[in-house]
mmCIF file of C-alpha atoms in Angstrom:
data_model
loop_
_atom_site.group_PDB
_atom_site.id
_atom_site.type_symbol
_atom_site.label_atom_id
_atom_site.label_comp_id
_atom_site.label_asym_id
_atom_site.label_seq_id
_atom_site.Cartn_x
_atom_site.Cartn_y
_atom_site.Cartn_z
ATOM 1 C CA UNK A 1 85.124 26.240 92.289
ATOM 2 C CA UNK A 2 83.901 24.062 89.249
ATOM 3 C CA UNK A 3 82.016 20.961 89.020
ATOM 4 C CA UNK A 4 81.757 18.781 85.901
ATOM 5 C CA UNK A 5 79.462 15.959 85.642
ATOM 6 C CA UNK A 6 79.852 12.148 84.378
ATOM 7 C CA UNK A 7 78.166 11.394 80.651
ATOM 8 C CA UNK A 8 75.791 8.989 82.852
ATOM 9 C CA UNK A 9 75.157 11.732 85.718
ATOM 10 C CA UNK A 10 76.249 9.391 88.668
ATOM 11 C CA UNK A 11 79.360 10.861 89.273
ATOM 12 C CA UNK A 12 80.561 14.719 90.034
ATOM 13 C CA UNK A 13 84.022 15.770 90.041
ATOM 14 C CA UNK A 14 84.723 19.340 91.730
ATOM 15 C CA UNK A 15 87.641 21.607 92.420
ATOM 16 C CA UNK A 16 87.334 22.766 96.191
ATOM 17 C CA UNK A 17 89.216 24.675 98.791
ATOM 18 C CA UNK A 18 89.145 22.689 102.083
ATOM 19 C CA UNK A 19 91.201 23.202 105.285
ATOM 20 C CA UNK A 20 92.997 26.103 102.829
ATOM 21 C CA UNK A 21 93.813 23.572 100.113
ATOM 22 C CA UNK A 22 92.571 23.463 97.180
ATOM 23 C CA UNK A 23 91.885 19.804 95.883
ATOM 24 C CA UNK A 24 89.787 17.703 93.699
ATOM 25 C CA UNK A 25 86.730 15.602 94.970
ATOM 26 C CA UNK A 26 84.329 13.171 94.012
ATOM 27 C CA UNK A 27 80.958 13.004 94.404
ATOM 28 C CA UNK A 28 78.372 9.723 93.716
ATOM 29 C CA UNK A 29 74.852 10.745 93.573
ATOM 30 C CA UNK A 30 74.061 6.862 94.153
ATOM 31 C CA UNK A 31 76.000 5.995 97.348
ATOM 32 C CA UNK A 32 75.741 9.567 98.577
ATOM 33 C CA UNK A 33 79.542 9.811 99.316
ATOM 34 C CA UNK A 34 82.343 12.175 98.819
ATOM 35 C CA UNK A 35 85.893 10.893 97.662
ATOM 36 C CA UNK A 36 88.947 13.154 98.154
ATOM 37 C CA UNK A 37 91.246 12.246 95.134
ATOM 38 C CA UNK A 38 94.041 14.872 95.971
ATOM 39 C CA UNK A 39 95.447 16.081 99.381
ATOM 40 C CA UNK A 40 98.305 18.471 99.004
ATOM 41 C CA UNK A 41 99.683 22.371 98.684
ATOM 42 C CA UNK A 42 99.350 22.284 94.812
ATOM 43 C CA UNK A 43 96.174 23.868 93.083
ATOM 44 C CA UNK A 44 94.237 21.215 91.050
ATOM 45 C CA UNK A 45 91.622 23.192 88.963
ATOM 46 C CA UNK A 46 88.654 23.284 86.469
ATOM 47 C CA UNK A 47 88.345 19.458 86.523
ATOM 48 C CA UNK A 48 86.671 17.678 83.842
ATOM 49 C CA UNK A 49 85.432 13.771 82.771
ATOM 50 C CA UNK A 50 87.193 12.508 79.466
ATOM 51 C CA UNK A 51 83.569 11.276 77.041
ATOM 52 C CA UNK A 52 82.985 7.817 77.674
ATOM 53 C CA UNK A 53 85.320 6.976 80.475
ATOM 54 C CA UNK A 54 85.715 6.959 84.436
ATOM 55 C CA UNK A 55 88.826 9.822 83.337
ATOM 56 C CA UNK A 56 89.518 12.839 84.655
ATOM 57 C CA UNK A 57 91.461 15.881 82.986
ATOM 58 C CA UNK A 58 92.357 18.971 85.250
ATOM 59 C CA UNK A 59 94.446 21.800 85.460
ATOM 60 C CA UNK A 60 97.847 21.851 88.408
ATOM 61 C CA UNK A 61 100.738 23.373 89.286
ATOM 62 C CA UNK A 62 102.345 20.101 90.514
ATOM 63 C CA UNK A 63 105.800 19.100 89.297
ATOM 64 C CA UNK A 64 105.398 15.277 90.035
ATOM 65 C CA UNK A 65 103.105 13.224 88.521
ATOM 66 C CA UNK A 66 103.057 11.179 91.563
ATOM 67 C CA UNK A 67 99.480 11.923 93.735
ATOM 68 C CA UNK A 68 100.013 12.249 97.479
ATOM 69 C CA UNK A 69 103.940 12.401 97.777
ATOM 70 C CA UNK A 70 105.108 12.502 101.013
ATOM 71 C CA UNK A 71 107.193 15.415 100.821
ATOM 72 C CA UNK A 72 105.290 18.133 99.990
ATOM 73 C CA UNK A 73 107.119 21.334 98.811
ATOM 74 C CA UNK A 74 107.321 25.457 100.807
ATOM 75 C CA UNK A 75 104.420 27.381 100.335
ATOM 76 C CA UNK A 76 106.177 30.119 98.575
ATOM 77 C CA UNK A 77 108.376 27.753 96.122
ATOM 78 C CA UNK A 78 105.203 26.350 94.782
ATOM 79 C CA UNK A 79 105.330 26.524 90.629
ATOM 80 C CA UNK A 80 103.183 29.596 89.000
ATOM 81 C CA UNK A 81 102.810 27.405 85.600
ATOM 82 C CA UNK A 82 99.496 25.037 85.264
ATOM 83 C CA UNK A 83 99.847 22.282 83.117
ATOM 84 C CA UNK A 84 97.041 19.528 82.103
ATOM 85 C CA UNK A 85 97.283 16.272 83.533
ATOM 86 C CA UNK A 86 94.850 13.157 83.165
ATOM 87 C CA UNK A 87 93.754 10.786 86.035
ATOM 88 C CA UNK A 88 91.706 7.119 85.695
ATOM 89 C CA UNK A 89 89.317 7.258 88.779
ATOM 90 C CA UNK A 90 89.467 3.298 87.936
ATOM 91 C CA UNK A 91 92.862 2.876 88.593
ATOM 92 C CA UNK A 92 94.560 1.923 92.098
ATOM 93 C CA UNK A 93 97.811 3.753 90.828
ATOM 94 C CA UNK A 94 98.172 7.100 92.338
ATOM 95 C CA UNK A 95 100.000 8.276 89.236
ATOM 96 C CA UNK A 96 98.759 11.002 86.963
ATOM 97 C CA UNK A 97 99.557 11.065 83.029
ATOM 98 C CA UNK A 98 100.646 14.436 82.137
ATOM 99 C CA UNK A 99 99.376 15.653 78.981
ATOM 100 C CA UNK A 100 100.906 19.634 78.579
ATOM 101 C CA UNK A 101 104.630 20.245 79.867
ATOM 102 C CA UNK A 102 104.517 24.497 79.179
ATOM 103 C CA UNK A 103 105.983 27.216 81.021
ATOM 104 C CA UNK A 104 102.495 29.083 81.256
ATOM 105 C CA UNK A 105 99.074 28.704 82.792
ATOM 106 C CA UNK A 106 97.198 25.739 80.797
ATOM 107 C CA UNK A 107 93.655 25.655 82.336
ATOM 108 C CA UNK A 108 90.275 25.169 81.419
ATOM 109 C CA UNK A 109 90.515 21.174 79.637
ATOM 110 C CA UNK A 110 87.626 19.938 77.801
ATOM 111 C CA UNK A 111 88.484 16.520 76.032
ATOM 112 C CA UNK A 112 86.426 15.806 72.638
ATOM 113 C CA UNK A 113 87.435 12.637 73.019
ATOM 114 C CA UNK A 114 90.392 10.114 74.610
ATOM 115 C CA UNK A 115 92.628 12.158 72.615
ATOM 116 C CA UNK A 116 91.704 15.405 72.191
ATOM 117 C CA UNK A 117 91.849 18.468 74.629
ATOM 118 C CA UNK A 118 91.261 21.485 74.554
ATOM 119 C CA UNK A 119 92.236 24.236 76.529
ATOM 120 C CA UNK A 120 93.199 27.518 77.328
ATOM 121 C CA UNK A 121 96.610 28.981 77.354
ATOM 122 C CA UNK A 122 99.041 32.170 77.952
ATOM 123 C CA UNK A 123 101.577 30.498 76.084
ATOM 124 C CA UNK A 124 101.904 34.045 73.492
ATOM 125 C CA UNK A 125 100.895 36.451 76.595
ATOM 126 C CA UNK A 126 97.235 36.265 75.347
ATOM 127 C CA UNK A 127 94.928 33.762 76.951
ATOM 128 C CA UNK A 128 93.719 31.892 73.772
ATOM 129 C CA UNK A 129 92.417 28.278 73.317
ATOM 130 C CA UNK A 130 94.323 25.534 72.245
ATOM 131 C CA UNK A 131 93.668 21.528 71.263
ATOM 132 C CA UNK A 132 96.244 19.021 72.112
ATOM 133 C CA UNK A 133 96.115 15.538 70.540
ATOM 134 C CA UNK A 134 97.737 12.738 72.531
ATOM 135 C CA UNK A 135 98.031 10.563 69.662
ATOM 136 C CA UNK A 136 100.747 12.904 67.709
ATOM 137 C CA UNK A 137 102.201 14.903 70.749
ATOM 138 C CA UNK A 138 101.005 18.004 68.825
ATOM 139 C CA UNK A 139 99.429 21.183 70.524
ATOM 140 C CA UNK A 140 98.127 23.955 67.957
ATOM 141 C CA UNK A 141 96.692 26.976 68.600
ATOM 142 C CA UNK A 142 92.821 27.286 67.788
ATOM 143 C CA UNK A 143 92.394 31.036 68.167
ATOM 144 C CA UNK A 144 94.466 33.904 67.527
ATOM 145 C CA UNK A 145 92.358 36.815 69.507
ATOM 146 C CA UNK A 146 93.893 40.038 69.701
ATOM 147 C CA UNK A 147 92.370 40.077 73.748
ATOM 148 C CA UNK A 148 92.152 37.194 75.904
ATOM 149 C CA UNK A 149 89.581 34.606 76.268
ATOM 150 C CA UNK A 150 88.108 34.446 80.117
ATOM 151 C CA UNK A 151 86.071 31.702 79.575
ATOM 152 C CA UNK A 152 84.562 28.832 76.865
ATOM 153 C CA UNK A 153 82.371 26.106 76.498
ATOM 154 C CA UNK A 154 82.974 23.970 73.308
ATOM 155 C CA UNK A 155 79.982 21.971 72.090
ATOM 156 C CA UNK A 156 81.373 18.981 70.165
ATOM 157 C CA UNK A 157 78.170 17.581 68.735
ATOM 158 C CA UNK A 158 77.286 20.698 66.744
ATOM 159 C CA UNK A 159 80.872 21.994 66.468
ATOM 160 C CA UNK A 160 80.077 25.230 68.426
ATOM 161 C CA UNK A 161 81.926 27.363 70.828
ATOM 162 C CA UNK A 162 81.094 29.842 73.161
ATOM 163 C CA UNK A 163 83.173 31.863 74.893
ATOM 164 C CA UNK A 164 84.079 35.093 76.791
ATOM 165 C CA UNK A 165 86.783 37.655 75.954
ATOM 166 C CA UNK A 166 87.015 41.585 75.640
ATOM 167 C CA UNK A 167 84.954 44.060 73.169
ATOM 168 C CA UNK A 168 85.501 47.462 72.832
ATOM 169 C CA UNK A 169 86.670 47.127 76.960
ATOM 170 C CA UNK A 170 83.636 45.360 77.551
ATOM 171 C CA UNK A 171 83.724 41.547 78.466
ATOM 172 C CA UNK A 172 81.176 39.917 75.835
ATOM 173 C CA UNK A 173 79.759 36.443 74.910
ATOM 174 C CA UNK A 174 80.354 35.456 71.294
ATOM 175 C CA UNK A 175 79.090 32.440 69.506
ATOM 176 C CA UNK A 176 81.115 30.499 66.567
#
């Protein structure tokens, strides 16, 4: 579903549906192996590497922070909210830091840094992107579109974003 690559290029992290699950792997273009990192019913999504580190940010719709619990919850009580949640690929810990706590569909994470992420959000009924910064515990909203965004790709370096949302009831790319 989405792949993300390492700043060095020697690891890929991807969202995948396997066996009817949909769960995060990781790939090592050196050792030519594939690491399943979750193994459950919830939805991890859009996965992404933190700059500079072996860290991973995705999207879920687990309630635990806990990876691989051994009770594993009914198909049709699983949670319709996504929240962000952080994972060190260098830890032996199966535990997950959580990094939004919302009652709507947070998705989409791109980290600037260790402490900045961005993402997108339904929190106002309008998909629009948001930052969160781990240091103050403080999410603000970036954009205030009057139609939702379907997509983005922030460049950091030049202070550029890209991103997808609706014109005139056509879907457009727009550059700021």
């Amino acid at each position: 579903r989405s792949p993300n690559f390492s700043d060095n290029g020697r690891l890929a992290i991807i969202s995948a549906d396997f066996e009817g699950r949909n769960d995060l792997f990781l790939l090592s273009s050196r050792r030519d192996r594939v690491r399943r990192l979750t193994n459950d019913l919830y939805d991890d999504l859009d996965p992404s590497f933190v700059p500079g580190s072996n860290r991973i940010v995705f999207s879920s719709n687990r309630t635990s922070d806990t990876l691989r619990t051994r009770t594993y919850p009914e198909f049709g009580s699983l949670s319709s909210t996504y929240n962000l949640f952080v994972f060190d690929l260098d830890t032996t810990k199966n535990l997950l830091k959580r990094i939004t706590n919302t009652l709507s569909k947070d998705f989409g994470p791109h980290a600037s840094d260790d402490n900045n992420f961005y993402y997108l959000s339904d929190q106002r009924g309008i998909v629009n992107l948001f930052r969160y910064n781990r240091e103050t515990g403080i999410y603000s909203q970036v954009t205030n579109f009057a139609s939702s965004i379907k997509d983005y790709d922030p460049n950091f370096d030049s202070n550029t974003l890209a991103y997808v949302t609706t014109k005139d009831r056509k879907q457009d790319i727009f550059v700021n």
